[in-house]
PDB file of N, CA, C and O in Angstrom:
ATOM      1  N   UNK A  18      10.205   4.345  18.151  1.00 60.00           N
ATOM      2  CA  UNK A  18      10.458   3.332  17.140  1.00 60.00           C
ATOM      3  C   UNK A  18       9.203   2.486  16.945  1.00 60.00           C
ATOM      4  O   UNK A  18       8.424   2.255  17.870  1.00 60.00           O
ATOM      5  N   UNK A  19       8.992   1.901  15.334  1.00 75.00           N
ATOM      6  CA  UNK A  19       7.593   0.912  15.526  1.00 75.00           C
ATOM      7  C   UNK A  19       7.908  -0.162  16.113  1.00 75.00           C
ATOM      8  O   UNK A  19       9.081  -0.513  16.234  1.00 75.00           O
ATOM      9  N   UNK A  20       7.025  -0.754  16.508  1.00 88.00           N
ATOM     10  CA  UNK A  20       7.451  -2.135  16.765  1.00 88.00           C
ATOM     11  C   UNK A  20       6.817  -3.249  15.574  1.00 88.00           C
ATOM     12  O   UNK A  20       5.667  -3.682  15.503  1.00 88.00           O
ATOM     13  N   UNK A  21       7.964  -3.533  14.701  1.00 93.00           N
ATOM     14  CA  UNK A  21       7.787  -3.952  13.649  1.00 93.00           C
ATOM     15  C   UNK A  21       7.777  -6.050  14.301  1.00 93.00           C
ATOM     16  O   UNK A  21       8.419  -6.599  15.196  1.00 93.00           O
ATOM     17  N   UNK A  22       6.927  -6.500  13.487  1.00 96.00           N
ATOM     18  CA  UNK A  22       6.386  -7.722  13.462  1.00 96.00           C
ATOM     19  C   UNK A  22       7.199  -8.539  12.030  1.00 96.00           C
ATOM     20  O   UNK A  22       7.324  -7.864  11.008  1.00 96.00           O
ATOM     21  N   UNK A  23       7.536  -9.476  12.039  1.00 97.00           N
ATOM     22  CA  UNK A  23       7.734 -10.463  10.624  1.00 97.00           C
ATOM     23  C   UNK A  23       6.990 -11.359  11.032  1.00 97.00           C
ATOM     24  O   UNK A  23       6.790 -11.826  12.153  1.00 97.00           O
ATOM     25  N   UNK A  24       6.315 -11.717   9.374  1.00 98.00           N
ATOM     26  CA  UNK A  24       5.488 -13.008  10.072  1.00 98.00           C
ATOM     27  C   UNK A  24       6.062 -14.075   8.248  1.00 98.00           C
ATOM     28  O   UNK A  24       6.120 -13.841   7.041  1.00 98.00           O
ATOM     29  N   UNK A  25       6.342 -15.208   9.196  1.00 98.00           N
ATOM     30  CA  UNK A  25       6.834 -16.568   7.981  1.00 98.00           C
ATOM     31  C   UNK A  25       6.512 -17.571   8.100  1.00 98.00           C
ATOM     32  O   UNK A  25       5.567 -17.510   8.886  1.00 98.00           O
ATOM     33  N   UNK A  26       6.687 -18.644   7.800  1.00 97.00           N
ATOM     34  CA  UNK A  26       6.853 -19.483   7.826  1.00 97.00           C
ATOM     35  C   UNK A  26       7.538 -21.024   6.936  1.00 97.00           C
ATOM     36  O   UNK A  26       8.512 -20.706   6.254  1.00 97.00           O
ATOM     37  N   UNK A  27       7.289 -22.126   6.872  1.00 97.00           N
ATOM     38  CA  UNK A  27       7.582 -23.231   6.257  1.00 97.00           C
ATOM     39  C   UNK A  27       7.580 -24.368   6.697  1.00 97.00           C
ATOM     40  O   UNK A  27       7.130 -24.713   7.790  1.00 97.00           O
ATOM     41  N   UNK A  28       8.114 -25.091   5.833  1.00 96.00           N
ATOM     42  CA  UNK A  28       7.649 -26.667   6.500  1.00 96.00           C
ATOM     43  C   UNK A  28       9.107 -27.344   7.741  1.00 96.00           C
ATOM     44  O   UNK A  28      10.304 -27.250   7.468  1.00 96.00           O
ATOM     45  N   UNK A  29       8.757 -27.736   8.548  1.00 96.00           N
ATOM     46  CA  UNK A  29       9.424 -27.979   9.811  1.00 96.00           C
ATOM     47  C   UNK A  29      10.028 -29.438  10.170  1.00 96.00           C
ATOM     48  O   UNK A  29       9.331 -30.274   9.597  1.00 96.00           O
ATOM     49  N   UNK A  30      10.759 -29.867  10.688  1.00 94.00           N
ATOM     50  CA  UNK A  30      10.752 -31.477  10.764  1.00 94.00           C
ATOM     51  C   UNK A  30       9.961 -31.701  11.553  1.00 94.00           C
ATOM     52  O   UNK A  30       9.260 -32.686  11.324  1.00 94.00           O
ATOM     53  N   UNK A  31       9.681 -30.867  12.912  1.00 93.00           N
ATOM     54  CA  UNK A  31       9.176 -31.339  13.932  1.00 93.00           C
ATOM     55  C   UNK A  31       8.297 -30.490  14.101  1.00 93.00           C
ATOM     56  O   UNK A  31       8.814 -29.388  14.288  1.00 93.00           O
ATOM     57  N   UNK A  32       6.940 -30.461  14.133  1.00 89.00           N
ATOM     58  CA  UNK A  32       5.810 -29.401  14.668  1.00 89.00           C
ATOM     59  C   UNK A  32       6.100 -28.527  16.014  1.00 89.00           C
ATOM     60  O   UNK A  32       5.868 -27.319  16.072  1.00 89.00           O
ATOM     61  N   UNK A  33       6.551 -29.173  16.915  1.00 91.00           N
ATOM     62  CA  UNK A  33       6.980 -28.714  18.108  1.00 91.00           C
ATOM     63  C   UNK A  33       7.753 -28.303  18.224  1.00 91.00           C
ATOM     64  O   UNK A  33       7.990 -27.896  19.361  1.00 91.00           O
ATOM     65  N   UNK A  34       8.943 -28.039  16.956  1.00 93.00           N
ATOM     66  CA  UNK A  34      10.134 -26.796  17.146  1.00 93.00           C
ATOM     67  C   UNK A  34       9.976 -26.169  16.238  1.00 93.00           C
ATOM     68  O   UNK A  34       8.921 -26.262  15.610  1.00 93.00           O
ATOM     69  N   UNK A  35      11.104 -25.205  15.809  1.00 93.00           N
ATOM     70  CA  UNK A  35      11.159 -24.283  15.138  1.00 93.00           C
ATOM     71  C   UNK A  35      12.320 -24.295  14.048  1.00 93.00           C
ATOM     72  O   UNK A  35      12.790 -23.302  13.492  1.00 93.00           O
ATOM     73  N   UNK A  36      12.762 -25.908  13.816  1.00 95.00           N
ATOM     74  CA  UNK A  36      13.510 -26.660  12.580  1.00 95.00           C
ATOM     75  C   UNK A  36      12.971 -26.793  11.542  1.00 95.00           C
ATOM     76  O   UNK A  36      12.254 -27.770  11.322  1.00 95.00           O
ATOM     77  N   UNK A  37      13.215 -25.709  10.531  1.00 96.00           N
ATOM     78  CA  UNK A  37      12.844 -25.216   9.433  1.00 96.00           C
ATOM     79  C   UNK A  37      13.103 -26.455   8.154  1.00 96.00           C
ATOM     80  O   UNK A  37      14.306 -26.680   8.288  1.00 96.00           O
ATOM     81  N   UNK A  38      12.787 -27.031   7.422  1.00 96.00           N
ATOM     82  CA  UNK A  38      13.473 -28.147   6.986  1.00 96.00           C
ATOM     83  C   UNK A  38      14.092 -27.442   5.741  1.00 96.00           C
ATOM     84  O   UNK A  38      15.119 -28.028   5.400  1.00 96.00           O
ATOM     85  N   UNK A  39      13.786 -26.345   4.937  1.00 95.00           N
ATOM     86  CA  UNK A  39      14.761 -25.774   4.017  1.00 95.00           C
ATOM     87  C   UNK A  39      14.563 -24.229   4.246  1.00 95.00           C
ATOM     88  O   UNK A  39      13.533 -23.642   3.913  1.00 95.00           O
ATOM     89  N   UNK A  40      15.758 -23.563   4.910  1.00 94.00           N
ATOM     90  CA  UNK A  40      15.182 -22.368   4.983  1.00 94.00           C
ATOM     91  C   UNK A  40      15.031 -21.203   4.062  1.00 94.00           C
ATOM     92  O   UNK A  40      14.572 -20.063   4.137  1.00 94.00           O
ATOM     93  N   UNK A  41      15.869 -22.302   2.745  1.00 96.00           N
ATOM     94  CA  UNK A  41      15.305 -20.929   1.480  1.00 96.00           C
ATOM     95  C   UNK A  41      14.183 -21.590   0.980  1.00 96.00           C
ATOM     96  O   UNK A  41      14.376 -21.942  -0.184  1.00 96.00           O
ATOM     97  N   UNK A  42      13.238 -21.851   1.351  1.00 96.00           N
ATOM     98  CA  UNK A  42      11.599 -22.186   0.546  1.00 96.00           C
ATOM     99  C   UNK A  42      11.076 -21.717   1.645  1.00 96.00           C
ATOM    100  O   UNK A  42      10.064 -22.380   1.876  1.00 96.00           O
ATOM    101  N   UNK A  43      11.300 -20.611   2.749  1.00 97.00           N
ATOM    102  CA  UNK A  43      10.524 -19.896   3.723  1.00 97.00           C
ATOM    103  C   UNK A  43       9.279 -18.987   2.915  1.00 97.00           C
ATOM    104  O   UNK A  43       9.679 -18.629   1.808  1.00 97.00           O
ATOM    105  N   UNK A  44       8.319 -18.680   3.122  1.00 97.00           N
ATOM    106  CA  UNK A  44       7.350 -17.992   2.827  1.00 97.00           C
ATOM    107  C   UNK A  44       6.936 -16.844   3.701  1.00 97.00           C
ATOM    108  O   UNK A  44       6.105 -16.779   4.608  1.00 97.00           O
ATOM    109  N   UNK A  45       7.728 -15.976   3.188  1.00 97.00           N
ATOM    110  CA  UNK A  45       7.855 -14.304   4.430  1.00 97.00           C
ATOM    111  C   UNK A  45       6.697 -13.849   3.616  1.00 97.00           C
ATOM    112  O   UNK A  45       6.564 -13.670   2.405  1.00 97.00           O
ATOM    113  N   UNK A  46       5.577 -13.661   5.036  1.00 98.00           N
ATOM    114  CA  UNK A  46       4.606 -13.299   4.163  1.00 98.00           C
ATOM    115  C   UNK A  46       4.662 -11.309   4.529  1.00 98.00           C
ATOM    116  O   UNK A  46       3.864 -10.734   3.789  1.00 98.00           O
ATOM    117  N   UNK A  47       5.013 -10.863   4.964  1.00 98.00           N
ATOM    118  CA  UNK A  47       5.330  -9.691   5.454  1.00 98.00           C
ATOM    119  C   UNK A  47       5.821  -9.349   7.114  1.00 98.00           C
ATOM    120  O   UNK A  47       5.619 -10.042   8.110  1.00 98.00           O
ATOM    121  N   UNK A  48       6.565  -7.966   6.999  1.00 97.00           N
ATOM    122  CA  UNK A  48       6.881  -6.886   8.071  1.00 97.00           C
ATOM    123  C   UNK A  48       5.326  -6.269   8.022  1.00 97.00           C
ATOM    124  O   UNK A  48       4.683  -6.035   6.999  1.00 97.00           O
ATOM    125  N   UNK A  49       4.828  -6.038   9.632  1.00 97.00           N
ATOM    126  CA  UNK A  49       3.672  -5.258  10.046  1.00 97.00           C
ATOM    127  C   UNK A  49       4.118  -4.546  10.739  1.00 97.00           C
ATOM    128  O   UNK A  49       5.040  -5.075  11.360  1.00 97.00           O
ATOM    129  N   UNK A  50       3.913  -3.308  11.056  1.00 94.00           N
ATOM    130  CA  UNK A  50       3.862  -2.453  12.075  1.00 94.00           C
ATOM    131  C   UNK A  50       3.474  -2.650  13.087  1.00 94.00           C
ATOM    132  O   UNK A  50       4.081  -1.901  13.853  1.00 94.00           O
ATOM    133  N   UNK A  51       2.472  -3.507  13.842  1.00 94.00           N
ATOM    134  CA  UNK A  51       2.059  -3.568  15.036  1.00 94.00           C
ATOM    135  C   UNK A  51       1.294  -4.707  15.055  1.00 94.00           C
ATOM    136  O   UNK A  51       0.617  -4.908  14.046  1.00 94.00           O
ATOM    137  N   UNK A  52       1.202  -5.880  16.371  1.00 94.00           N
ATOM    138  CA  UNK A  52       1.241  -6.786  16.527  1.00 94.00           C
ATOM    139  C   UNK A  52      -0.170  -7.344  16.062  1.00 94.00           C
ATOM    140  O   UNK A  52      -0.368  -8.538  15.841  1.00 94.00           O
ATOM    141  N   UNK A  53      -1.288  -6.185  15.916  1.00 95.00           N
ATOM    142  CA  UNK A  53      -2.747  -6.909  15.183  1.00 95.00           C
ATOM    143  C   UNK A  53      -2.597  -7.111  14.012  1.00 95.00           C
ATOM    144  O   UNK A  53      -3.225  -8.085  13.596  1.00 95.00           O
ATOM    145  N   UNK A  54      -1.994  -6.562  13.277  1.00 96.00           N
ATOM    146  CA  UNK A  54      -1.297  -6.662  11.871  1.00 96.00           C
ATOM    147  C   UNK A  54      -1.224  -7.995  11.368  1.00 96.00           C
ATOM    148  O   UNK A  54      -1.938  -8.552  10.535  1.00 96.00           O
ATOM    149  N   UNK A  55      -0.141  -8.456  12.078  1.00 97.00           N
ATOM    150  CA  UNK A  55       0.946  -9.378  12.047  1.00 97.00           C
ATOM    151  C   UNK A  55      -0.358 -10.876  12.524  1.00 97.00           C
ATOM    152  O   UNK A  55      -0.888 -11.805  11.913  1.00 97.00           O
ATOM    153  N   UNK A  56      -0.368 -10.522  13.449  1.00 97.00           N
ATOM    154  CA  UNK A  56      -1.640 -11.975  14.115  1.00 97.00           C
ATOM    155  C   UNK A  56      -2.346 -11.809  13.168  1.00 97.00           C
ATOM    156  O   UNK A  56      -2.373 -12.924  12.647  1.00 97.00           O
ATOM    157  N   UNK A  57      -3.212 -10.867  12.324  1.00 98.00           N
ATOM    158  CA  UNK A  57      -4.022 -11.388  11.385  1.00 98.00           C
ATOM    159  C   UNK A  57      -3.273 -12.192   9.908  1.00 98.00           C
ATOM    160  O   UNK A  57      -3.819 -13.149   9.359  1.00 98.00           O
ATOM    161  N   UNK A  58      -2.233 -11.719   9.532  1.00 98.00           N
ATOM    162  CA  UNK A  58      -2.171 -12.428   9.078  1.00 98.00           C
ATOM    163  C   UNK A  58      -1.367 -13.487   8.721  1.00 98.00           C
ATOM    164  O   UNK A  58      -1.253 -14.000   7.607  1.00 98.00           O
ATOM    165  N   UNK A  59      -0.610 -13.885  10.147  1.00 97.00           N
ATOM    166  CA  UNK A  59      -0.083 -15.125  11.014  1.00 97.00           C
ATOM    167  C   UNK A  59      -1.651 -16.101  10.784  1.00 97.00           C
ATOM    168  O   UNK A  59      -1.696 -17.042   9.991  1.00 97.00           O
ATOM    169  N   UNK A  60      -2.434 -15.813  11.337  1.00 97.00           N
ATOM    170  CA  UNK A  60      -3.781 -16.780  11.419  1.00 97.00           C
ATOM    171  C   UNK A  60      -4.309 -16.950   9.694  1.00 97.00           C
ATOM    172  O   UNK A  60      -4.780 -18.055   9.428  1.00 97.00           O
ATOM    173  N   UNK A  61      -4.256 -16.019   8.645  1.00 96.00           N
ATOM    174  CA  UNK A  61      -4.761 -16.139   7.155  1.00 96.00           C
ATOM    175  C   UNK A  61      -3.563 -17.489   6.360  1.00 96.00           C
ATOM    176  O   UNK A  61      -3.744 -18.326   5.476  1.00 96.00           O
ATOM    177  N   UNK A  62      -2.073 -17.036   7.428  1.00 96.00           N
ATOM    178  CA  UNK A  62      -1.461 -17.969   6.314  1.00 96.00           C
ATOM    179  C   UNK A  62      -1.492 -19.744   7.264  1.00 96.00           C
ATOM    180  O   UNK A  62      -1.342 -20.867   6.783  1.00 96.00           O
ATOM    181  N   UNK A  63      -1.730 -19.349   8.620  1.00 94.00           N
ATOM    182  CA  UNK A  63      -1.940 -20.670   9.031  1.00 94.00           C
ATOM    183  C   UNK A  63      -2.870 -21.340   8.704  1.00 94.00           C
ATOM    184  O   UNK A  63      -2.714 -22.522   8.396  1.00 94.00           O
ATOM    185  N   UNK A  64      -4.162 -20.689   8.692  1.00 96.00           N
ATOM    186  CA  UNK A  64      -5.360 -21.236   8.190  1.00 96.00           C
ATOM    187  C   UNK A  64      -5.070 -22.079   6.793  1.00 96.00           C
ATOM    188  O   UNK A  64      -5.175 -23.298   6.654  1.00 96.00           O
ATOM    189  N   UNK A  65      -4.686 -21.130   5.818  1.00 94.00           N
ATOM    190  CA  UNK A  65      -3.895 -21.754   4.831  1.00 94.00           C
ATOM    191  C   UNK A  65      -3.700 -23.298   4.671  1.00 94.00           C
ATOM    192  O   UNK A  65      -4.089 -24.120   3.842  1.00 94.00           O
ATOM    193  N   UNK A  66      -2.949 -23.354   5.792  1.00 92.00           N
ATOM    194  CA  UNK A  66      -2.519 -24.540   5.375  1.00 92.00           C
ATOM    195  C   UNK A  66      -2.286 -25.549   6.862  1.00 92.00           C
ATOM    196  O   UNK A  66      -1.262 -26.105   7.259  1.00 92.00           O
ATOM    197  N   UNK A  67      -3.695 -25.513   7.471  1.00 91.00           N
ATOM    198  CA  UNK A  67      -4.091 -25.566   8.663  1.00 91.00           C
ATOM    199  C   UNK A  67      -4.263 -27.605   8.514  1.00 91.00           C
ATOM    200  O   UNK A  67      -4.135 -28.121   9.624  1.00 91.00           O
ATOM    201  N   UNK A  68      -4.469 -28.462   7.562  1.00 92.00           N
ATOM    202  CA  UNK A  68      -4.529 -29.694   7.209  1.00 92.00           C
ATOM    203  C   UNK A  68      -2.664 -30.267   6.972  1.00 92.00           C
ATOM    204  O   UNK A  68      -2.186 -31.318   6.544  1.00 92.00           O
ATOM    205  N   UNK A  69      -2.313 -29.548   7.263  1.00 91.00           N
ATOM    206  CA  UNK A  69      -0.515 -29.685   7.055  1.00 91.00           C
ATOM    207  C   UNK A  69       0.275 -29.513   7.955  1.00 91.00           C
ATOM    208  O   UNK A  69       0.888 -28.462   8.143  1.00 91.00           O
ATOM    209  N   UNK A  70       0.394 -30.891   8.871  1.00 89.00           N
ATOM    210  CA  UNK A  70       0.998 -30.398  10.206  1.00 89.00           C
ATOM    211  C   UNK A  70       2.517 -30.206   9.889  1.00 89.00           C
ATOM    212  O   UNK A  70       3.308 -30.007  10.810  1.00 89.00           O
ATOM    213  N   UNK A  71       2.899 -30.262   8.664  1.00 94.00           N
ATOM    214  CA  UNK A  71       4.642 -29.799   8.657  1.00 94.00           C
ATOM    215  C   UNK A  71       4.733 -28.404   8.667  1.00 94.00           C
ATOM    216  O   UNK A  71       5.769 -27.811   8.965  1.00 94.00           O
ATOM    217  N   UNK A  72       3.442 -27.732   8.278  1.00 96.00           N
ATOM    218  CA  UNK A  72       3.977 -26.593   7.893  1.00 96.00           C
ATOM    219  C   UNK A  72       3.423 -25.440   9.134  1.00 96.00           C
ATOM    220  O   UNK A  72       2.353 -25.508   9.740  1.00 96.00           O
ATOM    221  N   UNK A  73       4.448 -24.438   9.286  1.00 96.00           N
ATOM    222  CA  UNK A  73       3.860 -23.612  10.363  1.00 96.00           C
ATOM    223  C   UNK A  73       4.452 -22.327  10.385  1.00 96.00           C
ATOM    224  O   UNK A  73       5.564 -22.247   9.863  1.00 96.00           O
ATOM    225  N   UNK A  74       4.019 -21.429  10.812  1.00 97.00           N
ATOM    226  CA  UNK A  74       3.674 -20.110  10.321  1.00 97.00           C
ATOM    227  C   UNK A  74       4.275 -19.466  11.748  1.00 97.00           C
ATOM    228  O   UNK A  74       4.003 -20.183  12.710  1.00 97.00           O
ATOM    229  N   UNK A  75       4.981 -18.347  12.056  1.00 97.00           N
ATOM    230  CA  UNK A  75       5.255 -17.570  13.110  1.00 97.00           C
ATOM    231  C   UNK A  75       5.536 -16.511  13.285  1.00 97.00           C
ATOM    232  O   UNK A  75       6.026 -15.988  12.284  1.00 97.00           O
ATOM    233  N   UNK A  76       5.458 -15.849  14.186  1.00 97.00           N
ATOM    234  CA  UNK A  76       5.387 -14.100  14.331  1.00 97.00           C
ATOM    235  C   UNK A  76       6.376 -13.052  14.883  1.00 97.00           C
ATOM    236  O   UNK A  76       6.179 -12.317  15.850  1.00 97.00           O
ATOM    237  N   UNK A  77       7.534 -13.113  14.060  1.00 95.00           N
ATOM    238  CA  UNK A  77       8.614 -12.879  15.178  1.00 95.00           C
ATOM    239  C   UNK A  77       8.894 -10.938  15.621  1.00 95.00           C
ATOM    240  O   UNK A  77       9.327 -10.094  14.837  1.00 95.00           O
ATOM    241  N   UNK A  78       8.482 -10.712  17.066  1.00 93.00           N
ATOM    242  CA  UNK A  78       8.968  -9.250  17.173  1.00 93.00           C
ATOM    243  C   UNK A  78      10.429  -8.846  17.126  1.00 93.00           C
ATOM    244  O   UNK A  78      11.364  -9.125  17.878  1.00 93.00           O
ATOM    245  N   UNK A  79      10.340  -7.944  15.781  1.00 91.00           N
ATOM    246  CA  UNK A  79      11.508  -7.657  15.464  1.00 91.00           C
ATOM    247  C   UNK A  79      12.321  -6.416  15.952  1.00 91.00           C
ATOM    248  O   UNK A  79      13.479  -6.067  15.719  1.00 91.00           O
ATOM    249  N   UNK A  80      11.253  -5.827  16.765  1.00 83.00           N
ATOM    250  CA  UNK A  80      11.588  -4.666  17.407  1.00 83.00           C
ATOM    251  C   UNK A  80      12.529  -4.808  18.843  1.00 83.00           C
ATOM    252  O   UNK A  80      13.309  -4.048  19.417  1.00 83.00           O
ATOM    253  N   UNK A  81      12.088  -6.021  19.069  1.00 83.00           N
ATOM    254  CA  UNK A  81      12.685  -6.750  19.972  1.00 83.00           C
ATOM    255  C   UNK A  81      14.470  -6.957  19.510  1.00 83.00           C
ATOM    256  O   UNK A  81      15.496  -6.705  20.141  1.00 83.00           O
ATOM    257  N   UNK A  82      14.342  -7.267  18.758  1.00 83.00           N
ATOM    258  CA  UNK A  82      15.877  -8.110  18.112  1.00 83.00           C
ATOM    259  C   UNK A  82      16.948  -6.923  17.708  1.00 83.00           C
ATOM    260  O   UNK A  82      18.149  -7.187  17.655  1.00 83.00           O
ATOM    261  N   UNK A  83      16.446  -5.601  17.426  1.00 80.00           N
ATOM    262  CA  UNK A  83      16.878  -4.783  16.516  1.00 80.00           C
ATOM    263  C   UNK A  83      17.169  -3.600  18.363  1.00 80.00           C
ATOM    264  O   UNK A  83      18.257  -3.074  18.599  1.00 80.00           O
ATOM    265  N   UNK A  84      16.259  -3.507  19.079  1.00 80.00           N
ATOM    266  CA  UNK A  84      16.387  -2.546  20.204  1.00 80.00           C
ATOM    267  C   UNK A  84      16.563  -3.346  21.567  1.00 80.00           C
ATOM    268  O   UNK A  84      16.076  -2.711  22.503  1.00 80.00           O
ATOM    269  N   UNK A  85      17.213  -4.761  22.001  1.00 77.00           N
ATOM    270  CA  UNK A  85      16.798  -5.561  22.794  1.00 77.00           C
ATOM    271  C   UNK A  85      16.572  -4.886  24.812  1.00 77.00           C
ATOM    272  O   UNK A  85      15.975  -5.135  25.859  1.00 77.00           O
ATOM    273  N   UNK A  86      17.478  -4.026  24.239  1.00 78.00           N
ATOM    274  CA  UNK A  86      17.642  -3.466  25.696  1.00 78.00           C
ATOM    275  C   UNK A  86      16.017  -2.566  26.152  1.00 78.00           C
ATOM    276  O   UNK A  86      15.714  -2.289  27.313  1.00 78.00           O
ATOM    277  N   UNK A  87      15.261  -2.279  25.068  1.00 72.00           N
ATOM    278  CA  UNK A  87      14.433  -1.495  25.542  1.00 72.00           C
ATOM    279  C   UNK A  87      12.949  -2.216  26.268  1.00 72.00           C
ATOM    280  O   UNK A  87      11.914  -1.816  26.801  1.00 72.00           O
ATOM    281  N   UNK A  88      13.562  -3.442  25.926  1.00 60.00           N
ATOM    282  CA  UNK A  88      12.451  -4.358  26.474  1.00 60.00           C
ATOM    283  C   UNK A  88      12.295  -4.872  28.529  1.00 60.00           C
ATOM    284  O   UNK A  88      11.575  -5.465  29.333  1.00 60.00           O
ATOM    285  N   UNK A  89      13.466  -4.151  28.411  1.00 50.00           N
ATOM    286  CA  UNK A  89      13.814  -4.558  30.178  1.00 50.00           C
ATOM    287  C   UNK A  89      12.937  -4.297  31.263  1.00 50.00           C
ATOM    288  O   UNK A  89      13.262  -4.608  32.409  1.00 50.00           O
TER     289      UNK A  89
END
């Protein structure tokens, strides 16, 4: 199986969690196939908007979520 990557983000209440403040104005910037993929361009959309501490960008393995047991 790939190990597929999502990478999104949006604006947050709190920088330090992961409280989305509207989660339909999320900005899915794509599914990658493999985790260099995904970090590059996790870092293009953070950079982005790197002067904006509401907003924040993250990388979630989805291969993980979809096969959880194979991670053991």
């Amino acid at each position: 199986m790939s190990k597929l990557h999502l990478v999104f983000g949006g604006r947050v209440n709190d920088p330090m969690t992961l409280d989305f403040k509207d989660p339909t104005k999320l900005d899915v910037v794509g599914i990658f196939a493999d985790y260099a993929s995904a970090e590059k361009a996790w870092r293009s959309a953070a950079q982005r908007t790197v002067d904006d501490a509401e907003m924040k960008y993250v990388v979630v393995h989805l291969h993980r979520l979809l096969e959880p047991d194979l991670e053991a």
